[in-house]
mmCIF file of C-alpha atoms in Angstrom:
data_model
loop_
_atom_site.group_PDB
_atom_site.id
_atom_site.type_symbol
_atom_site.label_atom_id
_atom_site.label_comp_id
_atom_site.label_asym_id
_atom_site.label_seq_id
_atom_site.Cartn_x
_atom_site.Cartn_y
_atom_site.Cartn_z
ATOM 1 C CA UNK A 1 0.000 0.000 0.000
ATOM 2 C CA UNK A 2 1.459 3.493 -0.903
ATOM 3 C CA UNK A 3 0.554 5.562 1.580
ATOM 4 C CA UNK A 4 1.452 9.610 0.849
ATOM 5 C CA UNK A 5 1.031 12.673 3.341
ATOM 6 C CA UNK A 6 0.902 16.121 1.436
ATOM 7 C CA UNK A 7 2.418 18.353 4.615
ATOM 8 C CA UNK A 8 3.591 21.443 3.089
ATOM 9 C CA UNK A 9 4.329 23.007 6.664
ATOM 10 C CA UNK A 10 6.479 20.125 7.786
ATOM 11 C CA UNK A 11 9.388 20.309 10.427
ATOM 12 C CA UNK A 12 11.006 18.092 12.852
ATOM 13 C CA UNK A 13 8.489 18.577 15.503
ATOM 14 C CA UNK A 14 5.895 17.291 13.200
ATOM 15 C CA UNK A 15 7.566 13.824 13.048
ATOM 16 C CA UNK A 16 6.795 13.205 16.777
ATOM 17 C CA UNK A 17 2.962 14.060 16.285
ATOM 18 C CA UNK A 18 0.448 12.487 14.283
ATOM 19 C CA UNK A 19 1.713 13.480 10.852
ATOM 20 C CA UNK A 20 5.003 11.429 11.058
ATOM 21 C CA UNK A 21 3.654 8.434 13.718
ATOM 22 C CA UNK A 22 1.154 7.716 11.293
ATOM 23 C CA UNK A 23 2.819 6.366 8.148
ATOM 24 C CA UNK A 24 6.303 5.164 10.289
ATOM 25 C CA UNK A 25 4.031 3.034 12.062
ATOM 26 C CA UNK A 26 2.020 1.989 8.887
ATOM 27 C CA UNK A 27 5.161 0.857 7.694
ATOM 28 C CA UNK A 28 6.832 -0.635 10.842
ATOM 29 C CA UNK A 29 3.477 -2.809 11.546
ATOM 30 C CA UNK A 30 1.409 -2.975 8.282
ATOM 31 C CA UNK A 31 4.459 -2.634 5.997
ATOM 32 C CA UNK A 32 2.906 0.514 4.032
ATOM 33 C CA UNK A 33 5.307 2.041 1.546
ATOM 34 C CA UNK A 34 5.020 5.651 2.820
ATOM 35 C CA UNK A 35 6.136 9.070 2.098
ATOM 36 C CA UNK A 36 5.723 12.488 3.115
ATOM 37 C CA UNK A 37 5.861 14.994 0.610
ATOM 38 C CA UNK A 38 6.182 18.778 1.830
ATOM 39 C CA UNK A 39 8.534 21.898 1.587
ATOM 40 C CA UNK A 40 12.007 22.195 2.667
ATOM 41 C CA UNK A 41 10.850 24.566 5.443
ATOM 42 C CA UNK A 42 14.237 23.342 7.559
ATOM 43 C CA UNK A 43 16.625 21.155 8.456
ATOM 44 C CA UNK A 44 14.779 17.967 9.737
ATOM 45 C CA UNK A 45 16.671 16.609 12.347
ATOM 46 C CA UNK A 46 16.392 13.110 13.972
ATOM 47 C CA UNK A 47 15.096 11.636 10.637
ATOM 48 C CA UNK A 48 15.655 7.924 9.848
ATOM 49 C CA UNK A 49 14.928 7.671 5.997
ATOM 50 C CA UNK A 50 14.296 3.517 7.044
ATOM 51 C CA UNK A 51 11.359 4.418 8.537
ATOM 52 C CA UNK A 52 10.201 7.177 6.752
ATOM 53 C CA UNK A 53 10.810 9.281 3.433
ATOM 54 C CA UNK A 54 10.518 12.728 2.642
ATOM 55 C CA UNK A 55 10.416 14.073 -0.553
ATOM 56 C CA UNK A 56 10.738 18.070 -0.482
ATOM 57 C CA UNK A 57 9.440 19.917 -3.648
ATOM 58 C CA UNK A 58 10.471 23.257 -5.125
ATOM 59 C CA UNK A 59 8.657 26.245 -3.957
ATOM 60 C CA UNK A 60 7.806 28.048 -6.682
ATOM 61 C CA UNK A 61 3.897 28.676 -7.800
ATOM 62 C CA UNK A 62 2.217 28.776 -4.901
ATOM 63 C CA UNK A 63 1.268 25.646 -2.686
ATOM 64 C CA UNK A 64 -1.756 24.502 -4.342
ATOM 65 C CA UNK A 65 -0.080 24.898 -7.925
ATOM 66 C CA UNK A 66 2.913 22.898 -6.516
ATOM 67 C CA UNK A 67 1.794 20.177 -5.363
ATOM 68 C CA UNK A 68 -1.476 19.948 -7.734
ATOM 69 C CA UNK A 69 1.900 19.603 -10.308
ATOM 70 C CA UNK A 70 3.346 16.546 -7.811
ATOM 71 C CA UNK A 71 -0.370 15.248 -8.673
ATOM 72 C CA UNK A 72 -0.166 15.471 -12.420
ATOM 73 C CA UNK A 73 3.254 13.381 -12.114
ATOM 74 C CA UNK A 74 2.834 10.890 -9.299
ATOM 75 C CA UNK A 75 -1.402 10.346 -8.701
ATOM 76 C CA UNK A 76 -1.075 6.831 -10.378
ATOM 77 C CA UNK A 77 1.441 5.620 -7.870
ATOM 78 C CA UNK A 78 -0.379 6.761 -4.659
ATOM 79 C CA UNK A 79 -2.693 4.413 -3.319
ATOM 80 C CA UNK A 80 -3.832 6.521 -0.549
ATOM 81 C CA UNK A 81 -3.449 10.372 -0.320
ATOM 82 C CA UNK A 82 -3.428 11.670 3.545
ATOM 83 C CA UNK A 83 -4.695 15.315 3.547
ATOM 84 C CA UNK A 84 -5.225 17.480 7.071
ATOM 85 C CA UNK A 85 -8.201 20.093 8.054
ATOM 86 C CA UNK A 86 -10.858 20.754 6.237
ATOM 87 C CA UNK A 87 -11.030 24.327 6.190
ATOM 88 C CA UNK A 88 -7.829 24.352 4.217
ATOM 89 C CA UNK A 89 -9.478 25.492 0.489
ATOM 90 C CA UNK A 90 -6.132 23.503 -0.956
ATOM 91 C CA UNK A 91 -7.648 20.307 -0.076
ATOM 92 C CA UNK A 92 -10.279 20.755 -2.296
ATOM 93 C CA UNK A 93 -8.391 21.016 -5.242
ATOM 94 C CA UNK A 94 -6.105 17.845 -4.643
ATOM 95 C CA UNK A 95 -8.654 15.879 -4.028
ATOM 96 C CA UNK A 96 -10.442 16.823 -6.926
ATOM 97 C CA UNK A 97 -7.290 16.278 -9.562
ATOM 98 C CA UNK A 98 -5.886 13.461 -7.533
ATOM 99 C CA UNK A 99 -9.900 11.232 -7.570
ATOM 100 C CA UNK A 100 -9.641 12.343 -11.319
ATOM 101 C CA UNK A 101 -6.451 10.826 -12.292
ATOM 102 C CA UNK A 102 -6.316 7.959 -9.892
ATOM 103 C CA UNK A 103 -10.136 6.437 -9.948
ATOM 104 C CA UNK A 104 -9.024 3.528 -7.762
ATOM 105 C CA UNK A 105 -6.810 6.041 -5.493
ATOM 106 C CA UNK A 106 -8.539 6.648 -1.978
ATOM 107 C CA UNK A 107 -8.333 9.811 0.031
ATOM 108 C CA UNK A 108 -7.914 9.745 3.742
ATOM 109 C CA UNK A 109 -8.713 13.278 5.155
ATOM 110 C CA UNK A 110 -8.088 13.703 8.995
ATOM 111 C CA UNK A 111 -9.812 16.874 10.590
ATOM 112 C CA UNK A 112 -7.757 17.279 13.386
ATOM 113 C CA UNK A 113 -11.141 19.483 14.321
ATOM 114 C CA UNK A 114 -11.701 22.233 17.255
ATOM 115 C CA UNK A 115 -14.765 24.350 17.375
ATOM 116 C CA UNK A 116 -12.941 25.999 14.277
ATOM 117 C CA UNK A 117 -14.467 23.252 12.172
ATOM 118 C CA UNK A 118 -17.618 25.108 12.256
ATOM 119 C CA UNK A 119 -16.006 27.558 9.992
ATOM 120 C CA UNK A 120 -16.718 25.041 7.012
ATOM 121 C CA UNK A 121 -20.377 25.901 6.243
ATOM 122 C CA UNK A 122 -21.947 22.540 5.007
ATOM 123 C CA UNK A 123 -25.342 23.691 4.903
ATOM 124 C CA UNK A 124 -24.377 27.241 2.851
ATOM 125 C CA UNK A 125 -26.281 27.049 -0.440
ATOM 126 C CA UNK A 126 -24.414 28.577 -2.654
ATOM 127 C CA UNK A 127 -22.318 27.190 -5.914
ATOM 128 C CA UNK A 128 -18.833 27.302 -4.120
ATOM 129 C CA UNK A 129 -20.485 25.432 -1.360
ATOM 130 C CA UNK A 130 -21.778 22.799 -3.075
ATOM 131 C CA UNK A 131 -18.736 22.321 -5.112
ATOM 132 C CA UNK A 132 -16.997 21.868 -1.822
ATOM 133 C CA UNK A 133 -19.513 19.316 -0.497
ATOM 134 C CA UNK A 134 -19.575 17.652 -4.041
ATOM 135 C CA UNK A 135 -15.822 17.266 -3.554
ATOM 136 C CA UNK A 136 -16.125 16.203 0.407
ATOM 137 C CA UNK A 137 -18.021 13.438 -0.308
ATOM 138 C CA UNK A 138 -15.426 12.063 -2.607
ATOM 139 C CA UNK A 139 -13.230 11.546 0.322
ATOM 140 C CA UNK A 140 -13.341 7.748 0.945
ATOM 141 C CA UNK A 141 -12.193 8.083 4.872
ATOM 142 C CA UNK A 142 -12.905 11.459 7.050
ATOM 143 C CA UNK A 143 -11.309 10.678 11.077
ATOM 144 C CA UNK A 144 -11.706 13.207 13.887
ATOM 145 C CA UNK A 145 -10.152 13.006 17.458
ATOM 146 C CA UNK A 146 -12.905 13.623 19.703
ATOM 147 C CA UNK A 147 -16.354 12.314 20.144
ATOM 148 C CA UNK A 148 -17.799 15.966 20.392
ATOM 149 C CA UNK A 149 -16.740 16.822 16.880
ATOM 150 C CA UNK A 150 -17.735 13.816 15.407
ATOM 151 C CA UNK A 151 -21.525 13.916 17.050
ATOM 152 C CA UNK A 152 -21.439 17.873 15.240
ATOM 153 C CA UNK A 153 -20.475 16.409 11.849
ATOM 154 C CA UNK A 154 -23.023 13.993 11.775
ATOM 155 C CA UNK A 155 -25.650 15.184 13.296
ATOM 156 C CA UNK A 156 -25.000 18.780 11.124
ATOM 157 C CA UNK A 157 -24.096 17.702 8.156
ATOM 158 C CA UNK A 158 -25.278 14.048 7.477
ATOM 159 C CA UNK A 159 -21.721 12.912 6.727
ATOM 160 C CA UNK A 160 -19.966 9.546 8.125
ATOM 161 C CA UNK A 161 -16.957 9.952 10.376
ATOM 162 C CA UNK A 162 -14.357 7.825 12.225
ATOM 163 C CA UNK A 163 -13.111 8.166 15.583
ATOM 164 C CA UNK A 164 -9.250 8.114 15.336
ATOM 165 C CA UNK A 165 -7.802 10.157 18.664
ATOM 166 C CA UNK A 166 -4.053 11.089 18.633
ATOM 167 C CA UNK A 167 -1.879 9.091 20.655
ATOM 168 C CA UNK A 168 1.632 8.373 22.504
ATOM 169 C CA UNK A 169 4.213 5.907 21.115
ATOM 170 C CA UNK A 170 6.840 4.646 24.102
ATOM 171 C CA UNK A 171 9.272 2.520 22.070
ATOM 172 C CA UNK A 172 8.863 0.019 25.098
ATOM 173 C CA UNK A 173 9.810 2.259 27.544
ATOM 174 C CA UNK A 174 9.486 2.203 30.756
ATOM 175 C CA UNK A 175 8.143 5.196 32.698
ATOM 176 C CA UNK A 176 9.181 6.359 36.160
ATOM 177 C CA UNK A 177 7.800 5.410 39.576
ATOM 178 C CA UNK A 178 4.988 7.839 41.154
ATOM 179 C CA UNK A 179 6.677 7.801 44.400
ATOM 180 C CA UNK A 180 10.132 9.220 42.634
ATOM 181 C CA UNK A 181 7.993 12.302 41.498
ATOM 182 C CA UNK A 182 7.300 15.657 42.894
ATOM 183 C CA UNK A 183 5.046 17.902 43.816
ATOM 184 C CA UNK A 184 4.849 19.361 40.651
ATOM 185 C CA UNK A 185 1.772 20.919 38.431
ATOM 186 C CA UNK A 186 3.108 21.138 34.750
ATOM 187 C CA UNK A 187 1.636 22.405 31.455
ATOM 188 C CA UNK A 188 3.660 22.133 28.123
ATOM 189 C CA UNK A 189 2.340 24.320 25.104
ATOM 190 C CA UNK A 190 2.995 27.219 23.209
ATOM 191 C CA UNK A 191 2.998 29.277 26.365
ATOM 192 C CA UNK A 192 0.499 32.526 26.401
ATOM 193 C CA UNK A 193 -1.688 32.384 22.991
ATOM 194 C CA UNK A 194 -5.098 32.743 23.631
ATOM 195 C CA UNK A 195 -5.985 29.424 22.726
ATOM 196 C CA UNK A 196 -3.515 27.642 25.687
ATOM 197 C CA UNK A 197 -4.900 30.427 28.161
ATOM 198 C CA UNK A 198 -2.244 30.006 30.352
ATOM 199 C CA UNK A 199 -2.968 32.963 32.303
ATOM 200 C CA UNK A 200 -6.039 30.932 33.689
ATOM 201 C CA UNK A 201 -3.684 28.163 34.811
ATOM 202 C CA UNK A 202 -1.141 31.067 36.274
ATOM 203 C CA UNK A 203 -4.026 33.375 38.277
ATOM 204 C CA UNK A 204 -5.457 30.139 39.485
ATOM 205 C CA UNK A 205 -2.325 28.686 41.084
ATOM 206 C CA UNK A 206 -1.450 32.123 42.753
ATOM 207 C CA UNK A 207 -5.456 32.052 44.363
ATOM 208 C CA UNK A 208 -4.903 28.549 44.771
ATOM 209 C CA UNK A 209 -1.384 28.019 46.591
ATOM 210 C CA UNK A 210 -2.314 29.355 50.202
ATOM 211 C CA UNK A 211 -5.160 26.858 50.771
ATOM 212 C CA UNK A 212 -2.593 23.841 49.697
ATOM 213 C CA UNK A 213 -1.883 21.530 52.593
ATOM 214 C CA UNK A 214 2.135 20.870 51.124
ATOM 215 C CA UNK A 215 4.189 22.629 49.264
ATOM 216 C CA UNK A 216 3.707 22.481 45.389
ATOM 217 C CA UNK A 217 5.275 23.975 42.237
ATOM 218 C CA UNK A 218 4.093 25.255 38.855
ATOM 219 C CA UNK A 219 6.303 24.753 36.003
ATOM 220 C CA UNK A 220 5.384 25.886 32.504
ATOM 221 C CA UNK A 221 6.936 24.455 29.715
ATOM 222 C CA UNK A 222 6.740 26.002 26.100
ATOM 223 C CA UNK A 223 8.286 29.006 23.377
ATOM 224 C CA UNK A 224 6.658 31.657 25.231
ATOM 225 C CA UNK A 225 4.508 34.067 22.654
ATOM 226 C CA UNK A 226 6.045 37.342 22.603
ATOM 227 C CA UNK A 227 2.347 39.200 23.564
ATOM 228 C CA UNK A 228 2.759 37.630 27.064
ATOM 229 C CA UNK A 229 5.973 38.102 27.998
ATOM 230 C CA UNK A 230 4.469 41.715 29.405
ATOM 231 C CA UNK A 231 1.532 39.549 31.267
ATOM 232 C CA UNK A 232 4.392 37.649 33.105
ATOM 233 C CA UNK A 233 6.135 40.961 33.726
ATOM 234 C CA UNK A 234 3.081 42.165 35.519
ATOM 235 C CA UNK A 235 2.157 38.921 37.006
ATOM 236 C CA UNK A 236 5.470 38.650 38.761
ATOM 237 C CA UNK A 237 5.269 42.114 40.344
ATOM 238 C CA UNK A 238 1.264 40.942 42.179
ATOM 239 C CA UNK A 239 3.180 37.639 43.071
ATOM 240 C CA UNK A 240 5.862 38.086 44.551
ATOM 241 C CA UNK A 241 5.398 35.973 47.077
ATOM 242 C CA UNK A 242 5.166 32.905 44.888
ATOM 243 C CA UNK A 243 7.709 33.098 42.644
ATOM 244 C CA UNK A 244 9.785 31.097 43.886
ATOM 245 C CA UNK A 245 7.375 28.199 43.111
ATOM 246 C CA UNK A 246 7.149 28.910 39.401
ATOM 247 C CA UNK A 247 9.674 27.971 36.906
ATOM 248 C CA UNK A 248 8.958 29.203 33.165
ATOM 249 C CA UNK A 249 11.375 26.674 31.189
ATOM 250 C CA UNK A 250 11.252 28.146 27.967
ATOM 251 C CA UNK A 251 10.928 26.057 24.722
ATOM 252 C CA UNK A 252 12.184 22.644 24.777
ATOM 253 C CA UNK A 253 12.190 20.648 21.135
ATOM 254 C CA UNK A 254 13.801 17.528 22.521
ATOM 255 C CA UNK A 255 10.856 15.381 23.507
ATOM 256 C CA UNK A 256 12.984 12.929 25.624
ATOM 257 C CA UNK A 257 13.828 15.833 27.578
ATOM 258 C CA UNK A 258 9.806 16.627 27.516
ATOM 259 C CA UNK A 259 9.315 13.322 29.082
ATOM 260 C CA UNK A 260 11.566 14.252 31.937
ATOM 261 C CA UNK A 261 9.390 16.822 33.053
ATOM 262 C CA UNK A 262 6.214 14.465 33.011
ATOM 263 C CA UNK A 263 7.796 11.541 34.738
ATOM 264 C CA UNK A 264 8.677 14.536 37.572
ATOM 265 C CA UNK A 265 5.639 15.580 37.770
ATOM 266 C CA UNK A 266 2.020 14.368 39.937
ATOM 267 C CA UNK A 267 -0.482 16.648 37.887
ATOM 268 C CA UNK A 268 -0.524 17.969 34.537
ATOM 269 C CA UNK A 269 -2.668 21.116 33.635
ATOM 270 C CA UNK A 270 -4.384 21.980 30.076
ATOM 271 C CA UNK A 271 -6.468 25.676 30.598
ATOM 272 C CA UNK A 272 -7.031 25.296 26.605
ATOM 273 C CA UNK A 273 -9.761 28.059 25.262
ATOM 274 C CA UNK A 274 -9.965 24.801 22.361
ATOM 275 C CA UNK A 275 -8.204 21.737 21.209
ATOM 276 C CA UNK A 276 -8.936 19.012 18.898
ATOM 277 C CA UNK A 277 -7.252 16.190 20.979
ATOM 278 C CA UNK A 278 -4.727 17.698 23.080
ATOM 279 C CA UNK A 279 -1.738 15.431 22.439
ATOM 280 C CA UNK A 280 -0.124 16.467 25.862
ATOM 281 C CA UNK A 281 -2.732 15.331 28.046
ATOM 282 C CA UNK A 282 -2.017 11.635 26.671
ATOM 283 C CA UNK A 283 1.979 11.935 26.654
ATOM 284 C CA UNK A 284 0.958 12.943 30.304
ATOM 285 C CA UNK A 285 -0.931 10.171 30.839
ATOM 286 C CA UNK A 286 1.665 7.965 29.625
ATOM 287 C CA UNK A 287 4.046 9.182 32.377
ATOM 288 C CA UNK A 288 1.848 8.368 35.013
ATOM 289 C CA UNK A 289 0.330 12.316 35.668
ATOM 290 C CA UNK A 290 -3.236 13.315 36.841
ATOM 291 C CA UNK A 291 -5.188 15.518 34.423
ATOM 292 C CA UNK A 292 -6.287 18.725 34.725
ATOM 293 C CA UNK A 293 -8.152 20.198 32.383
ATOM 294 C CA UNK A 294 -10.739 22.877 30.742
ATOM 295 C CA UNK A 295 -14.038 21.441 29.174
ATOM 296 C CA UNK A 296 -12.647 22.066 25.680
ATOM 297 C CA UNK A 297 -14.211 19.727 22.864
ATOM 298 C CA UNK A 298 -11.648 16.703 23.729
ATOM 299 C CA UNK A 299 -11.783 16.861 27.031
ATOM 300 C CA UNK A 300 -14.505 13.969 27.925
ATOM 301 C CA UNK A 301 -12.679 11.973 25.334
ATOM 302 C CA UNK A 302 -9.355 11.428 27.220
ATOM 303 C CA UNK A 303 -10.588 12.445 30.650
ATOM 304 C CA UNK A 304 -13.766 10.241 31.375
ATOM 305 C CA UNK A 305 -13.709 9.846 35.304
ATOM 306 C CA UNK A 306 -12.248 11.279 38.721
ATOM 307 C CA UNK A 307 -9.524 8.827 38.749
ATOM 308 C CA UNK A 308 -7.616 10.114 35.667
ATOM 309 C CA UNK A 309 -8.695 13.733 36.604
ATOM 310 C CA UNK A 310 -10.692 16.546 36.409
ATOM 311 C CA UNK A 311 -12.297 19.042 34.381
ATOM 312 C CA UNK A 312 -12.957 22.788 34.943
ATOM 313 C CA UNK A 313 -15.418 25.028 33.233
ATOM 314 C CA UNK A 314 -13.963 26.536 30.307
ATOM 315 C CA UNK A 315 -11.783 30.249 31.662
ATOM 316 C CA UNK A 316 -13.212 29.577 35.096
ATOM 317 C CA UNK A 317 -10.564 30.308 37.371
ATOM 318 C CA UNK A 318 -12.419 29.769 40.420
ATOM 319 C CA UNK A 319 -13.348 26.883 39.487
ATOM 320 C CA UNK A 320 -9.855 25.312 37.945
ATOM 321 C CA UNK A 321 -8.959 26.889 41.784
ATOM 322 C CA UNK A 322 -11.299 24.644 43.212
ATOM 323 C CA UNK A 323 -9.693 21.931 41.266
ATOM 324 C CA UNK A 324 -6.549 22.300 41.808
ATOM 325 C CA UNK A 325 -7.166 22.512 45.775
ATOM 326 C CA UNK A 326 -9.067 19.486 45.560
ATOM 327 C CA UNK A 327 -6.732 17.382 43.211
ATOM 328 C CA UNK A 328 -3.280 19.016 45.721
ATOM 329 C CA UNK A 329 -4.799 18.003 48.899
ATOM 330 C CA UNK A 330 -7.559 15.136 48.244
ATOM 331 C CA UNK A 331 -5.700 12.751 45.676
ATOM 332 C CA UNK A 332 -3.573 9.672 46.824
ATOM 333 C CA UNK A 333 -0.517 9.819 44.245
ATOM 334 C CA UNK A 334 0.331 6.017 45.445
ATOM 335 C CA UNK A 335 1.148 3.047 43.262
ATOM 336 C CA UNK A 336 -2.702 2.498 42.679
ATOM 337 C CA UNK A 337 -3.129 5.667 40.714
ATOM 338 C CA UNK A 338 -0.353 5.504 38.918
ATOM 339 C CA UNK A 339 -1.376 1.671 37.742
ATOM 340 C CA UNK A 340 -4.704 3.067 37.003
ATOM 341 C CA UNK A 341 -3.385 6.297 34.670
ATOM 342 C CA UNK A 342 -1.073 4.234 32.832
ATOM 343 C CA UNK A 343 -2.979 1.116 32.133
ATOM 344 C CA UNK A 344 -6.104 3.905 31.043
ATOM 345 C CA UNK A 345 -3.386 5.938 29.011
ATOM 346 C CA UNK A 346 -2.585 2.399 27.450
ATOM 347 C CA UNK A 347 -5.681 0.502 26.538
ATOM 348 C CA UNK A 348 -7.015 3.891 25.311
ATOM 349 C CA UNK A 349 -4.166 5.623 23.321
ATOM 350 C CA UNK A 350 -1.578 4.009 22.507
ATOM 351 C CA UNK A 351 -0.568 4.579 19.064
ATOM 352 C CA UNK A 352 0.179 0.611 17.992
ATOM 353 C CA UNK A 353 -3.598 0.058 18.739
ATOM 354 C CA UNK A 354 -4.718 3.398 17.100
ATOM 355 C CA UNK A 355 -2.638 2.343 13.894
ATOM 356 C CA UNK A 356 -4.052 -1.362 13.562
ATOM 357 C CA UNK A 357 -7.317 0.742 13.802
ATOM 358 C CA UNK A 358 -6.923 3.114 10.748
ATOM 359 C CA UNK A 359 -5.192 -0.097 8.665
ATOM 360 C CA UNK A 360 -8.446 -1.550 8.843
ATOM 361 C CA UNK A 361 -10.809 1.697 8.634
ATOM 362 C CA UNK A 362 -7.987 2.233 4.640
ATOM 363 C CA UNK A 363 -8.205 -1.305 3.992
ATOM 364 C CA UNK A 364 -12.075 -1.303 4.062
ATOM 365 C CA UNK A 365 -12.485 2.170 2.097
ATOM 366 C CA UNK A 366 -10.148 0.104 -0.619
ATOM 367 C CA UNK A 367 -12.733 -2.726 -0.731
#
């Protein structure tokens, strides 16, 4: 099966995420022949051309002229073509050349959806529109990451959709024991955009840390965006007394050195305005943490009871204080809830499982 990703944003980070996992792990378990094919936006690093190749295409016309001319050469040697987000108008027009030249060819779109998906206007009647949906329903498998995405697609717009979430992959590796970690609340993200919120998760742990029966720490992990540096600035001057309990790390590509922070942590912390999946919830989980985070639309899909953790109304800080005060002082962080995260974080997301899930979801859109 040849298996091709059209990525034209790709860089190194992207190999750790769902856009490289997916076809190495095709290939390493279902022996796909796969490819990504994208810009040469930077240097990849870490890339093992055994498990994965890349072919990088000239920048020259634009991307949908580009790659619609990689179509025109190469649509009769692609089995399946892996597209991402809908509201990307390029997608269209791939799909559209790529069903035209390659009848046989299948087209596996995944949404990786947030409320943002509502932007795409199914039920707009006009021609563009109906173009669009003409084209949409070409697409011979459509995946989304969370069950509150997929109930909005199908109940608003009549269209089929798979549950696929995003995942963690371990390479067999062992994680470290909950009574080796520390009092520690972490978040890892791009650090101040107004979709993280991390000022929620920041004036929450300053109401919060008084009424905490031990000593905890906060430590935020991420490129910080340049907007919020002035926040912090401001923060730090009304917090003086804390400050000594939050660490801002700064941005860390390295995800083994990612890792280290979850295995040192108990709790792990999402304030997220909106997410699709929220991969570091799950690479949290992995590491043994306890969840904390905002109802965004994948939040009841990885967190679905009080022994994996907790959800907060959506920029609430009172109640993500109420939370974290409750989580700090209430929760047991013994072998037993460690067993419990880990074996959840493993019969639920683990990326080996996910994989042999989609190889079956392609191989029956190829039947």
């Amino acid at each position: 099966m040849r298996f091709v990703t059209f990525f034209p944003e790709l860089r190194s980070f992207h190999l750790k995420k769902d856009v490289g996992l997916i076809p190495i792990l095709l290939k390493k378990y279902n022996n796909y022949d796969v490819k990504i094919v994208t810009y040469k936006n930077e240097k990849i690093y870490e890339y093992n051309r055994d498990e994965l190749k890349i072919e990088f295409i000239e920048r020259k016309y634009g991307v949908v002229i580009d790659f619609l001319k990689y179509l025109l050469k190469n649509s009769r040697s692609i089995d399946v073509l892996n597209l991402y987000h809908i509201t990307s108008e390029r997608n269209f027009k791939w799909v559209y050349i790529y069903k035209f030249l390659n009848r046989k060819g299948k087209v596996f779109l995944k949404l990786d959806a947030d409320k943002n998906i509502k932007l795409y206007d199914y039920n707009k009647k006009t021609f563009k529109q109906k173009i669009k949906n003409y084209i949409l329903r070409k697409v011979d498998l459509i995946t989304v990451e969370n069950y509150t995405i997929k109930k909005y697609i199908e109940d608003s717009w009549g269209i089929e959709v798979e549950f696929l979430p995003n995942g963690f992959y371990d390479n067999n590796e062992m994680v470290k024991n909950i009574k080796d970690k520390n009092n520690t609340i972490l978040t890892v993200g791009r650090i101040g955009t107004y979709q993280k919120a991390t000022e929620i998760l920041l004036e929450a742990f300053a109401r919060s840390y008084k009424n905490l029966n031990e000593q905890w720490n906060l430590v935020i992990v991420g490129e910080i965006d340049e907007g919020f540096k002035g926040y912090i600035e401001e923060y730090k001057k009304r917090n003086a007394d804390i400050l000594s309990k939050i660490e801002f790390i700064g941005n860390v590509e390295d995800f083994d050195e990612i890792r280290k922070f979850y295995r040192d942590s108990k709790i792990f912390c999402l304030p997220s305005r909106y997410e699709s999946f929220g991969l570091v919830l799950v690479e949290a989980l992995m590491e043994g943490c306890y969840i904390i985070t905002s109802d965004h639309e994948a939040a009841t899909t990885i967190v679905k009871n009080d022994n994996i953790g907790l959800i907060f109304e959506l920029e609430n800080i009172e109640d993500l204080c109420k939370k974290l005060i409750y989580a700090c002082n209430n929760i047991e962080f013994n072998e037993n809830i460690y067993e419990n995260i880990r074996s959840y974080a493993y019969n639920n997301f683990y990326w080996k499982d996910i994989i042999a899930k989609l190889d079956k979801l392609i191989k029956l859109a190829s039947s």
